[in-house]
Amino acid sequence: PVRTSLNYLDRSIPDPAIYYVDPPAGVPVSNIRHDPREVEIADIREGGQAFSVDDDGFAFVKLPVGFDGFADDDRVRRDHYPEMVALCERLLGRNVTAVLDHAMRLPAAPDMRNRKSGTLRHPFHSTHCDYTPRSADRQVRRAMGDEAGRWLDRPYAFINFWRPIRSEEHMSELQ
């Protein structure tokens, strides 16, 4: 284990916001301030400890390495989405899975202008929860369109798969 600092949201900001599109005139792209906290972090990749989604809320799985076309959104959707559906169904024992989104994280421009709602996004350098109940509902409706009702009428879960992209062009300290 190592001791390090993680950035939490400074709760003194009354309405923290980050705009993924151009903000209204005179409004900053982000008003977020960090509250760094010292924590201990262990590398679970070689630890031999088993984690499960049911017991721990996450699992660490070494994913197959074959796909390498992350810079091509169409190829990701065509070739990688089916791989992720099959893997998710195999790991969770479920036979109903849908891929809602993917993102490629790249270093931010100083003005945060490459922070977009599309697939190209810069790393988010603080602890966070991907979805609130309201935003989860919106994400399912956005991604599933007319089929959203059948997904939202029963329990569902968001599963994130993280893969490092190893090249000088795509390196981030998060990888």
Tab-separated table of N, CA and C in Angstrom:
chain	number	residue	atom	x	y	z
A	1	PRO	N	0.827	-1.212	0.000
A	1	PRO	CA	0.000	0.000	0.000
A	1	PRO	C	0.864	1.266	0.000
A	2	VAL	N	0.331	2.307	-0.582
A	2	VAL	CA	0.995	3.609	-0.588
A	2	VAL	C	0.035	4.648	-0.039
A	3	ARG	N	0.596	5.691	0.555
A	3	ARG	CA	-0.212	6.813	1.006
A	3	ARG	C	-0.168	7.870	-0.083
A	4	THR	N	-1.321	8.419	-0.370
A	4	THR	CA	-1.405	9.449	-1.401
A	4	THR	C	-2.587	10.348	-1.082
A	5	SER	N	-2.757	11.344	-1.896
A	5	SER	CA	-3.852	12.281	-1.720
A	5	SER	C	-4.865	12.079	-2.838
A	6	LEU	N	-6.152	11.966	-2.475
A	6	LEU	CA	-7.233	11.918	-3.450
A	6	LEU	C	-8.040	13.194	-3.340
A	7	ASN	N	-8.503	13.684	-4.464
A	7	ASN	CA	-9.303	14.904	-4.480
A	7	ASN	C	-10.784	14.580	-4.292
A	8	TYR	N	-11.355	15.139	-3.247
A	8	TYR	CA	-12.792	15.067	-3.017
A	8	TYR	C	-13.383	16.422	-3.343
A	9	LEU	N	-14.672	16.476	-3.503
A	9	LEU	CA	-15.357	17.723	-3.800
A	9	LEU	C	-15.365	18.620	-2.573
A	10	ASP	N	-14.955	19.856	-2.748
A	10	ASP	CA	-15.040	20.845	-1.679
A	10	ASP	C	-16.515	21.186	-1.502
A	11	ARG	N	-17.092	20.752	-0.380
A	11	ARG	CA	-18.526	20.895	-0.144
A	11	ARG	C	-18.953	22.330	0.151
A	12	SER	N	-18.008	23.253	0.234
A	12	SER	CA	-18.384	24.646	0.499
A	12	SER	C	-18.925	25.338	-0.754
A	13	ILE	N	-18.762	24.710	-1.920
A	13	ILE	CA	-19.316	25.269	-3.164
A	13	ILE	C	-20.812	24.933	-3.176
A	14	PRO	N	-21.682	25.934	-3.219
A	14	PRO	CA	-23.114	25.647	-3.102
A	14	PRO	C	-23.703	24.829	-4.252
A	15	ASP	N	-23.327	25.109	-5.484
A	15	ASP	CA	-23.861	24.385	-6.636
A	15	ASP	C	-22.714	24.023	-7.569
A	16	PRO	N	-21.929	22.972	-7.214
A	16	PRO	CA	-20.792	22.617	-8.066
A	16	PRO	C	-21.273	22.190	-9.452
A	17	ALA	N	-20.540	22.634	-10.474
A	17	ALA	CA	-20.962	22.319	-11.840
A	17	ALA	C	-19.756	22.266	-12.762
A	18	ILE	N	-19.859	21.377	-13.737
A	18	ILE	CA	-18.922	21.320	-14.862
A	18	ILE	C	-19.783	21.273	-16.113
A	19	TYR	N	-19.526	22.173	-17.019
A	19	TYR	CA	-20.258	22.181	-18.286
A	19	TYR	C	-19.511	21.340	-19.307
A	20	TYR	N	-20.213	20.423	-19.934
A	20	TYR	CA	-19.639	19.604	-20.995
A	20	TYR	C	-19.904	20.230	-22.360
A	21	VAL	N	-20.643	21.304	-22.372
A	21	VAL	CA	-20.896	22.111	-23.563
A	21	VAL	C	-20.517	23.536	-23.181
A	22	ASP	N	-20.566	24.465	-24.121
A	22	ASP	CA	-20.221	25.841	-23.779
A	22	ASP	C	-21.179	26.370	-22.718
A	23	PRO	N	-20.639	26.922	-21.630
A	23	PRO	CA	-21.502	27.450	-20.574
A	23	PRO	C	-22.138	28.775	-20.987
A	24	PRO	N	-23.146	29.201	-20.247
A	24	PRO	CA	-23.721	30.525	-20.525
A	24	PRO	C	-22.644	31.606	-20.429
A	25	ALA	N	-22.866	32.715	-21.096
A	25	ALA	CA	-21.905	33.827	-21.088
A	25	ALA	C	-21.588	34.235	-19.652
A	26	GLY	N	-20.303	34.401	-19.366
A	26	GLY	CA	-19.866	34.844	-18.050
A	26	GLY	C	-19.785	33.749	-17.004
A	27	VAL	N	-20.158	32.522	-17.358
A	27	VAL	CA	-20.120	31.399	-16.407
A	27	VAL	C	-18.893	30.547	-16.723
A	28	PRO	N	-18.094	30.188	-15.698
A	28	PRO	CA	-16.907	29.376	-15.963
A	28	PRO	C	-17.284	27.954	-16.394
A	29	VAL	N	-16.380	27.296	-17.103
A	29	VAL	CA	-16.594	25.909	-17.505
A	29	VAL	C	-16.784	25.028	-16.271
A	30	SER	N	-16.080	25.359	-15.193
A	30	SER	CA	-16.205	24.606	-13.943
A	30	SER	C	-15.998	25.539	-12.759
A	31	ASN	N	-16.764	25.305	-11.712
A	31	ASN	CA	-16.531	26.030	-10.462
A	31	ASN	C	-16.117	25.060	-9.354
A	32	ILE	N	-15.713	23.879	-9.743
A	32	ILE	CA	-15.336	22.835	-8.786
A	32	ILE	C	-14.016	23.180	-8.121
A	33	ARG	N	-13.986	22.985	-6.824
A	33	ARG	CA	-12.741	23.075	-6.059
A	33	ARG	C	-12.545	21.749	-5.359
A	34	HIS	N	-11.276	21.348	-5.248
A	34	HIS	CA	-10.961	20.065	-4.639
A	34	HIS	C	-10.647	20.202	-3.157
A	35	ASP	N	-10.945	19.162	-2.424
A	35	ASP	CA	-10.610	19.022	-1.013
A	35	ASP	C	-9.737	17.768	-0.908
A	36	PRO	N	-8.391	17.919	-1.052
A	36	PRO	CA	-7.520	16.743	-1.048
A	36	PRO	C	-7.487	16.072	0.327
A	37	ARG	N	-7.505	14.736	0.311
A	37	ARG	CA	-7.468	13.959	1.556
A	37	ARG	C	-6.452	12.832	1.420
A	38	GLU	N	-5.691	12.610	2.489
A	38	GLU	CA	-4.707	11.527	2.504
A	38	GLU	C	-5.423	10.193	2.685
A	39	VAL	N	-5.053	9.225	1.850
A	39	VAL	CA	-5.631	7.886	1.918
A	39	VAL	C	-4.540	6.853	1.661
A	40	GLU	N	-4.837	5.615	1.977
A	40	GLU	CA	-3.941	4.507	1.660
A	40	GLU	C	-4.558	3.721	0.512
A	41	ILE	N	-3.740	3.437	-0.499
A	41	ILE	CA	-4.218	2.719	-1.676
A	41	ILE	C	-3.358	1.478	-1.880
A	42	ALA	N	-4.032	0.368	-2.150
A	42	ALA	CA	-3.338	-0.886	-2.433
A	42	ALA	C	-3.557	-1.254	-3.893
A	43	ASP	N	-2.561	-1.842	-4.503
A	43	ASP	CA	-2.650	-2.313	-5.880
A	43	ASP	C	-3.274	-3.705	-5.852
A	44	ILE	N	-4.500	-3.827	-6.352
A	44	ILE	CA	-5.191	-5.118	-6.294
A	44	ILE	C	-4.892	-6.007	-7.494
A	45	ARG	N	-4.138	-5.504	-8.457
A	45	ARG	CA	-3.910	-6.277	-9.683
A	45	ARG	C	-3.190	-7.594	-9.429
A	46	GLU	N	-2.272	-7.628	-8.500
A	46	GLU	CA	-1.505	-8.857	-8.258
A	46	GLU	C	-1.731	-9.406	-6.857
A	47	GLY	N	-2.731	-8.888	-6.152
A	47	GLY	CA	-2.921	-9.254	-4.754
A	47	GLY	C	-3.534	-10.608	-4.483
A	48	GLY	N	-4.152	-11.217	-5.481
A	48	GLY	CA	-4.732	-12.526	-5.273
A	48	GLY	C	-6.068	-12.513	-4.547
A	49	GLN	N	-6.507	-11.356	-4.079
A	49	GLN	CA	-7.789	-11.279	-3.384
A	49	GLN	C	-8.908	-11.209	-4.412
A	50	ALA	N	-9.946	-12.008	-4.197
A	50	ALA	CA	-11.081	-12.001	-5.113
A	50	ALA	C	-12.117	-10.985	-4.642
A	51	PHE	N	-12.619	-10.195	-5.568
A	51	PHE	CA	-13.687	-9.248	-5.300
A	51	PHE	C	-14.867	-9.633	-6.181
A	52	SER	N	-16.067	-9.368	-5.703
A	52	SER	CA	-17.236	-9.679	-6.522
A	52	SER	C	-18.192	-8.497	-6.548
A	53	VAL	N	-18.902	-8.370	-7.645
A	53	VAL	CA	-19.878	-7.298	-7.782
A	53	VAL	C	-20.934	-7.415	-6.686
A	54	ASP	N	-21.389	-8.631	-6.421
A	54	ASP	CA	-22.439	-8.826	-5.416
A	54	ASP	C	-21.978	-8.463	-4.007
A	55	ASP	N	-20.750	-8.840	-3.633
A	55	ASP	CA	-20.276	-8.604	-2.261
A	55	ASP	C	-19.562	-7.272	-2.074
A	56	ASP	N	-18.825	-6.814	-3.095
A	56	ASP	CA	-17.967	-5.642	-2.936
A	56	ASP	C	-18.371	-4.457	-3.803
A	57	GLY	N	-19.306	-4.655	-4.717
A	57	GLY	CA	-19.720	-3.583	-5.600
A	57	GLY	C	-18.815	-3.419	-6.805
A	58	PHE	N	-17.771	-4.243	-6.897
A	58	PHE	CA	-16.876	-4.219	-8.049
A	58	PHE	C	-16.175	-5.569	-8.136
A	59	ALA	N	-15.599	-5.830	-9.274
A	59	ALA	CA	-14.751	-7.002	-9.461
A	59	ALA	C	-13.566	-6.562	-10.301
A	60	PHE	N	-12.426	-7.159	-10.047
A	60	PHE	CA	-11.247	-6.885	-10.868
A	60	PHE	C	-11.054	-8.076	-11.786
A	61	VAL	N	-11.094	-7.822	-13.084
A	61	VAL	CA	-11.005	-8.873	-14.077
A	61	VAL	C	-9.985	-8.449	-15.119
A	62	LYS	N	-9.079	-9.341	-15.454
A	62	LYS	CA	-8.149	-9.063	-16.547
A	62	LYS	C	-8.886	-9.323	-17.847
A	63	LEU	N	-9.077	-8.259	-18.608
A	63	LEU	CA	-9.833	-8.346	-19.852
A	63	LEU	C	-8.956	-8.862	-20.982
A	64	PRO	N	-9.577	-9.516	-21.959
A	64	PRO	CA	-8.807	-9.912	-23.145
A	64	PRO	C	-8.164	-8.683	-23.784
A	65	VAL	N	-7.023	-8.868	-24.414
A	65	VAL	CA	-6.238	-7.748	-24.918
A	65	VAL	C	-6.459	-7.459	-26.394
A	66	GLY	N	-7.186	-8.249	-27.123
A	66	GLY	CA	-7.257	-8.180	-28.574
A	66	GLY	C	-7.627	-6.855	-29.209
A	67	PHE	N	-8.579	-6.117	-28.688
A	67	PHE	CA	-9.061	-4.908	-29.357
A	67	PHE	C	-8.078	-3.758	-29.185
A	68	ASP	N	-7.807	-3.036	-30.284
A	68	ASP	CA	-6.863	-1.916	-30.202
A	68	ASP	C	-7.333	-0.686	-30.969
A	69	GLY	N	-8.607	-0.605	-31.307
A	69	GLY	CA	-9.093	0.481	-32.147
A	69	GLY	C	-9.846	1.563	-31.406
A	70	PHE	N	-9.377	1.935	-30.228
A	70	PHE	CA	-10.119	2.882	-29.389
A	70	PHE	C	-10.261	4.281	-29.991
A	71	ALA	N	-9.387	4.659	-30.910
A	71	ALA	CA	-9.474	5.993	-31.494
A	71	ALA	C	-10.569	6.089	-32.562
A	72	ASP	N	-11.171	4.981	-32.940
A	72	ASP	CA	-12.193	4.945	-33.983
A	72	ASP	C	-13.542	4.591	-33.344
A	73	ASP	N	-14.382	5.612	-33.096
A	73	ASP	CA	-15.656	5.393	-32.414
A	73	ASP	C	-16.539	4.362	-33.110
A	74	ASP	N	-16.596	4.397	-34.440
A	74	ASP	CA	-17.422	3.430	-35.166
A	74	ASP	C	-16.924	2.007	-34.939
A	75	ARG	N	-15.619	1.846	-34.956
A	75	ARG	CA	-15.035	0.515	-34.726
A	75	ARG	C	-15.294	0.059	-33.286
A	76	VAL	N	-15.201	0.974	-32.330
A	76	VAL	CA	-15.496	0.628	-30.936
A	76	VAL	C	-16.923	0.090	-30.845
A	77	ARG	N	-17.859	0.814	-31.423
A	77	ARG	CA	-19.268	0.388	-31.365
A	77	ARG	C	-19.493	-0.941	-32.098
A	78	ARG	N	-18.902	-1.069	-33.261
A	78	ARG	CA	-19.125	-2.263	-34.093
A	78	ARG	C	-18.438	-3.506	-33.523
A	79	ASP	N	-17.160	-3.370	-33.097
A	79	ASP	CA	-16.368	-4.541	-32.724
A	79	ASP	C	-16.222	-4.733	-31.211
A	80	HIS	N	-16.084	-3.629	-30.482
A	80	HIS	CA	-15.795	-3.749	-29.048
A	80	HIS	C	-17.061	-3.889	-28.206
A	81	TYR	N	-18.133	-3.193	-28.566
A	81	TYR	CA	-19.376	-3.308	-27.797
A	81	TYR	C	-19.837	-4.764	-27.683
A	82	PRO	N	-19.889	-5.527	-28.775
A	82	PRO	CA	-20.313	-6.925	-28.633
A	82	PRO	C	-19.405	-7.732	-27.693
A	83	GLU	N	-18.090	-7.449	-27.713
A	83	GLU	CA	-17.171	-8.119	-26.784
A	83	GLU	C	-17.538	-7.798	-25.342
A	84	MET	N	-17.847	-6.520	-25.072
A	84	MET	CA	-18.177	-6.109	-23.705
A	84	MET	C	-19.517	-6.699	-23.261
A	85	VAL	N	-20.490	-6.769	-24.159
A	85	VAL	CA	-21.779	-7.392	-23.836
A	85	VAL	C	-21.556	-8.852	-23.450
A	86	ALA	N	-20.817	-9.587	-24.271
A	86	ALA	CA	-20.567	-11.004	-24.002
A	86	ALA	C	-19.819	-11.187	-22.688
A	87	LEU	N	-18.808	-10.350	-22.444
A	87	LEU	CA	-18.038	-10.452	-21.210
A	87	LEU	C	-18.900	-10.144	-19.991
A	88	CYS	N	-19.686	-9.101	-20.069
A	88	CYS	CA	-20.560	-8.724	-18.963
A	88	CYS	C	-21.558	-9.851	-18.658
A	89	GLU	N	-22.155	-10.385	-19.684
A	89	GLU	CA	-23.121	-11.464	-19.481
A	89	GLU	C	-22.461	-12.703	-18.893
A	90	ARG	N	-21.249	-13.001	-19.335
A	90	ARG	CA	-20.527	-14.156	-18.787
A	90	ARG	C	-20.150	-13.927	-17.326
A	91	LEU	N	-19.641	-12.740	-17.009
A	91	LEU	CA	-19.194	-12.461	-15.645
A	91	LEU	C	-20.345	-12.349	-14.652
A	92	LEU	N	-21.449	-11.782	-15.084
A	92	LEU	CA	-22.566	-11.546	-14.169
A	92	LEU	C	-23.648	-12.607	-14.247
A	93	GLY	N	-23.557	-13.496	-15.225
A	93	GLY	CA	-24.565	-14.528	-15.366
A	93	GLY	C	-25.914	-13.978	-15.801
A	94	ARG	N	-25.906	-12.854	-16.455
A	94	ARG	CA	-27.140	-12.247	-16.959
A	94	ARG	C	-27.164	-12.394	-18.469
A	95	ASN	N	-28.341	-12.442	-19.056
A	95	ASN	CA	-28.393	-12.549	-20.503
A	95	ASN	C	-29.036	-11.332	-21.158
A	96	VAL	N	-29.161	-10.240	-20.414
A	96	VAL	CA	-29.696	-9.005	-20.982
A	96	VAL	C	-28.719	-7.886	-20.646
A	97	THR	N	-28.026	-7.405	-21.656
A	97	THR	CA	-27.019	-6.374	-21.454
A	97	THR	C	-27.092	-5.394	-22.618
A	98	ALA	N	-26.889	-4.123	-22.324
A	98	ALA	CA	-26.811	-3.095	-23.362
A	98	ALA	C	-25.637	-2.185	-23.051
A	99	VAL	N	-24.894	-1.799	-24.059
A	99	VAL	CA	-23.806	-0.838	-23.890
A	99	VAL	C	-24.392	0.544	-24.139
A	100	LEU	N	-24.211	1.448	-23.167
A	100	LEU	CA	-24.792	2.781	-23.279
A	100	LEU	C	-23.820	3.819	-23.811
A	101	ASP	N	-22.517	3.643	-23.565
A	101	ASP	CA	-21.595	4.734	-23.822
A	101	ASP	C	-20.169	4.216	-23.740
A	102	HIS	N	-19.254	4.990	-24.267
A	102	HIS	CA	-17.839	4.761	-24.021
A	102	HIS	C	-17.142	6.122	-24.049
A	103	ALA	N	-15.992	6.179	-23.422
A	103	ALA	CA	-15.231	7.427	-23.383
A	103	ALA	C	-13.755	7.109	-23.518
A	104	MET	N	-13.056	7.974	-24.218
A	104	MET	CA	-11.607	7.896	-24.278
A	104	MET	C	-11.082	9.127	-23.552
A	105	ARG	N	-10.312	8.886	-22.509
A	105	ARG	CA	-9.810	9.969	-21.669
A	105	ARG	C	-8.455	10.447	-22.169
A	106	LEU	N	-8.369	11.743	-22.464
A	106	LEU	CA	-7.125	12.366	-22.914
A	106	LEU	C	-6.814	13.549	-22.016
A	107	PRO	N	-5.554	13.949	-21.916
A	107	PRO	CA	-5.220	15.102	-21.078
A	107	PRO	C	-6.014	16.339	-21.481
A	108	ALA	N	-6.356	17.154	-20.496
A	108	ALA	CA	-7.183	18.336	-20.731
A	108	ALA	C	-6.377	19.487	-21.302
A	109	ALA	N	-7.035	20.251	-22.156
A	109	ALA	CA	-6.476	21.530	-22.581
A	109	ALA	C	-6.566	22.470	-21.378
A	110	PRO	N	-5.679	23.455	-21.267
A	110	PRO	CA	-5.703	24.342	-20.105
A	110	PRO	C	-7.056	25.029	-19.876
A	111	ASP	N	-7.799	25.307	-20.944
A	111	ASP	CA	-9.096	25.971	-20.768
A	111	ASP	C	-10.244	24.972	-20.640
A	112	MET	N	-9.926	23.672	-20.557
A	112	MET	CA	-10.905	22.587	-20.418
A	112	MET	C	-11.821	22.479	-21.629
A	113	ARG	N	-11.472	23.063	-22.750
A	113	ARG	CA	-12.369	23.070	-23.901
A	113	ARG	C	-12.501	21.709	-24.581
A	114	ASN	N	-11.599	20.753	-24.298
A	114	ASN	CA	-11.817	19.442	-24.900
A	114	ASN	C	-12.629	18.544	-23.959
A	115	ARG	N	-13.274	19.123	-22.991
A	115	ARG	CA	-14.172	18.380	-22.099
A	115	ARG	C	-15.535	18.385	-22.763
A	116	LYS	N	-15.881	17.292	-23.405
A	116	LYS	CA	-17.082	17.231	-24.228
A	116	LYS	C	-18.017	16.141	-23.744
A	117	SER	N	-19.229	16.182	-24.243
A	117	SER	CA	-20.187	15.148	-23.894
A	117	SER	C	-20.075	13.943	-24.813
A	118	GLY	N	-19.203	13.994	-25.786
A	118	GLY	CA	-19.004	12.869	-26.688
A	118	GLY	C	-18.077	11.846	-26.081
A	119	THR	N	-17.395	11.097	-26.927
A	119	THR	CA	-16.545	10.027	-26.421
A	119	THR	C	-15.154	10.505	-26.030
A	120	LEU	N	-14.741	11.674	-26.485
A	120	LEU	CA	-13.431	12.214	-26.141
A	120	LEU	C	-13.583	13.103	-24.910
A	121	ARG	N	-12.978	12.693	-23.800
A	121	ARG	CA	-13.090	13.453	-22.550
A	121	ARG	C	-11.745	13.423	-21.851
A	122	HIS	N	-11.492	14.430	-21.034
A	122	HIS	CA	-10.239	14.363	-20.288
A	122	HIS	C	-10.486	13.630	-18.966
A	123	PRO	N	-9.410	13.113	-18.346
A	123	PRO	CA	-9.581	12.406	-17.076
A	123	PRO	C	-10.209	13.306	-16.018
A	124	PHE	N	-11.025	12.730	-15.201
A	124	PHE	CA	-11.665	13.462	-14.107
A	124	PHE	C	-10.832	13.203	-12.875
A	125	HIS	N	-10.148	14.216	-12.368
A	125	HIS	CA	-9.140	14.035	-11.330
A	125	HIS	C	-9.679	14.192	-9.919
A	126	SER	N	-10.852	13.645	-9.674
A	126	SER	CA	-11.347	13.614	-8.304
A	126	SER	C	-12.271	12.417	-8.140
A	127	THR	N	-12.456	12.039	-6.899
A	127	THR	CA	-13.387	10.951	-6.630
A	127	THR	C	-14.769	11.410	-7.062
A	128	HIS	N	-15.568	10.493	-7.537
A	128	HIS	CA	-16.894	10.878	-7.995
A	128	HIS	C	-17.758	9.640	-8.197
A	129	CYS	N	-19.016	9.881	-8.279
A	129	CYS	CA	-19.996	8.862	-8.643
A	129	CYS	C	-20.447	9.213	-10.051
A	130	ASP	N	-20.462	8.250	-10.940
A	130	ASP	CA	-20.802	8.540	-12.331
A	130	ASP	C	-22.228	9.040	-12.507
A	131	TYR	N	-23.159	8.525	-11.711
A	131	TYR	CA	-24.567	8.865	-11.920
A	131	TYR	C	-25.295	9.121	-10.606
A	132	THR	N	-26.185	10.093	-10.645
A	132	THR	CA	-27.184	10.259	-9.599
A	132	THR	C	-28.408	9.478	-10.074
A	133	PRO	N	-29.394	9.237	-9.219
A	133	PRO	CA	-30.604	8.551	-9.711
A	133	PRO	C	-31.229	9.274	-10.911
A	134	ARG	N	-31.258	10.591	-10.868
A	134	ARG	CA	-31.847	11.361	-11.974
A	134	ARG	C	-31.012	11.261	-13.247
A	135	SER	N	-29.692	11.390	-13.116
A	135	SER	CA	-28.856	11.330	-14.316
A	135	SER	C	-28.789	9.910	-14.882
A	136	ALA	N	-28.901	8.885	-14.029
A	136	ALA	CA	-28.933	7.503	-14.520
A	136	ALA	C	-30.169	7.292	-15.390
A	137	ASP	N	-31.299	7.784	-14.923
A	137	ASP	CA	-32.539	7.686	-15.691
A	137	ASP	C	-32.383	8.381	-17.052
A	138	ARG	N	-31.796	9.582	-17.038
A	138	ARG	CA	-31.586	10.324	-18.296
A	138	ARG	C	-30.641	9.585	-19.230
A	139	GLN	N	-29.580	8.987	-18.677
A	139	GLN	CA	-28.610	8.260	-19.508
A	139	GLN	C	-29.276	7.069	-20.180
A	140	VAL	N	-30.081	6.315	-19.444
A	140	VAL	CA	-30.775	5.168	-20.040
A	140	VAL	C	-31.731	5.653	-21.125
A	141	ARG	N	-32.477	6.710	-20.852
A	141	ARG	CA	-33.422	7.238	-21.858
A	141	ARG	C	-32.693	7.743	-23.101
A	142	ARG	N	-31.556	8.416	-22.914
A	142	ARG	CA	-30.782	8.920	-24.045
A	142	ARG	C	-30.237	7.776	-24.893
A	143	ALA	N	-29.689	6.781	-24.240
A	143	ALA	CA	-29.035	5.695	-24.973
A	143	ALA	C	-30.016	4.674	-25.544
A	144	MET	N	-31.105	4.422	-24.847
A	144	MET	CA	-32.006	3.341	-25.247
A	144	MET	C	-33.221	3.813	-26.021
A	145	GLY	N	-33.464	5.119	-26.061
A	145	GLY	CA	-34.578	5.649	-26.848
A	145	GLY	C	-35.908	5.020	-26.485
A	146	ASP	N	-36.613	4.510	-27.476
A	146	ASP	CA	-37.945	3.938	-27.271
A	146	ASP	C	-37.933	2.702	-26.378
A	147	GLU	N	-36.792	2.035	-26.248
A	147	GLU	CA	-36.695	0.839	-25.404
A	147	GLU	C	-36.443	1.164	-23.937
A	148	ALA	N	-36.237	2.433	-23.592
A	148	ALA	CA	-35.857	2.812	-22.227
A	148	ALA	C	-36.849	2.318	-21.179
A	149	GLY	N	-38.130	2.382	-21.476
A	149	GLY	CA	-39.133	1.981	-20.498
A	149	GLY	C	-38.953	0.567	-20.002
A	150	ARG	N	-38.651	-0.360	-20.911
A	150	ARG	CA	-38.497	-1.759	-20.479
A	150	ARG	C	-37.242	-1.959	-19.630
A	151	TRP	N	-36.257	-1.081	-19.766
A	151	TRP	CA	-35.055	-1.155	-18.922
A	151	TRP	C	-35.299	-0.506	-17.571
A	152	LEU	N	-36.028	0.588	-17.554
A	152	LEU	CA	-36.225	1.337	-16.309
A	152	LEU	C	-37.318	0.758	-15.427
A	153	ASP	N	-38.119	-0.160	-15.953
A	153	ASP	CA	-39.200	-0.760	-15.172
A	153	ASP	C	-38.738	-1.925	-14.306
A	154	ARG	N	-37.455	-2.191	-14.282
A	154	ARG	CA	-36.917	-3.288	-13.469
A	154	ARG	C	-35.563	-2.863	-12.918
A	155	PRO	N	-35.034	-3.594	-11.949
A	155	PRO	CA	-33.713	-3.225	-11.428
A	155	PRO	C	-32.648	-3.317	-12.524
A	156	TYR	N	-31.721	-2.382	-12.501
A	156	TYR	CA	-30.625	-2.402	-13.459
A	156	TYR	C	-29.371	-1.883	-12.782
A	157	ALA	N	-28.228	-2.119	-13.398
A	157	ALA	CA	-26.947	-1.662	-12.855
A	157	ALA	C	-26.095	-1.142	-14.000
A	158	PHE	N	-25.253	-0.166	-13.688
A	158	PHE	CA	-24.251	0.308	-14.629
A	158	PHE	C	-22.952	-0.422	-14.318
A	159	ILE	N	-22.324	-0.978	-15.328
A	159	ILE	CA	-21.059	-1.681	-15.171
A	159	ILE	C	-20.020	-0.925	-15.992
A	160	ASN	N	-18.929	-0.502	-15.358
A	160	ASN	CA	-17.852	0.191	-16.064
A	160	ASN	C	-16.715	-0.786	-16.341
A	161	PHE	N	-16.222	-0.764	-17.563
A	161	PHE	CA	-15.009	-1.486	-17.921
A	161	PHE	C	-13.947	-0.433	-18.194
A	162	TRP	N	-12.798	-0.563	-17.548
A	162	TRP	CA	-11.689	0.372	-17.765
A	162	TRP	C	-10.566	-0.373	-18.443
A	163	ARG	N	-10.050	0.225	-19.488
A	163	ARG	CA	-8.902	-0.335	-20.190
A	163	ARG	C	-7.866	0.756	-20.379
A	164	PRO	N	-6.612	0.466	-20.071
A	164	PRO	CA	-5.574	1.464	-20.344
A	164	PRO	C	-5.278	1.525	-21.834
A	165	ILE	N	-5.005	2.722	-22.305
A	165	ILE	CA	-4.567	2.915	-23.688
A	165	ILE	C	-3.109	3.298	-23.600
A	166	ARG	N	-2.246	2.463	-24.077
A	166	ARG	CA	-0.809	2.644	-23.899
A	166	ARG	C	-0.146	3.232	-25.128
A	167	SER	N	-0.063	4.557	-25.164
A	167	SER	CA	0.728	5.216	-26.195
A	167	SER	C	1.046	6.611	-25.676
A	168	GLU	N	2.093	7.210	-26.200
A	168	GLU	CA	2.464	8.550	-25.759
A	168	GLU	C	1.323	9.527	-25.929
A	169	GLU	N	0.584	9.385	-27.027
A	169	GLU	CA	-0.505	10.298	-27.335
A	169	GLU	C	-1.661	10.183	-26.323
A	170	HIS	N	-1.831	9.020	-25.734
A	170	HIS	CA	-3.003	8.763	-24.895
A	170	HIS	C	-2.666	8.553	-23.424
A	171	MET	N	-1.488	8.902	-22.972
A	171	MET	CA	-1.112	8.619	-21.593
A	171	MET	C	-1.703	9.632	-20.627
A	172	SER	N	-2.085	9.147	-19.481
A	172	SER	CA	-2.561	9.959	-18.385
A	172	SER	C	-2.092	9.297	-17.107
A	173	GLU	N	-1.924	10.073	-16.058
A	173	GLU	CA	-1.491	9.483	-14.804
A	173	GLU	C	-2.528	8.529	-14.225
A	174	LEU	N	-3.748	8.523	-14.766
A	174	LEU	CA	-4.767	7.590	-14.302
A	174	LEU	C	-4.583	6.209	-14.902
A	175	GLN	N	-3.708	6.068	-15.890
A	175	GLN	CA	-3.591	4.769	-16.560
A	175	GLN	C	-2.424	4.014	-16.006
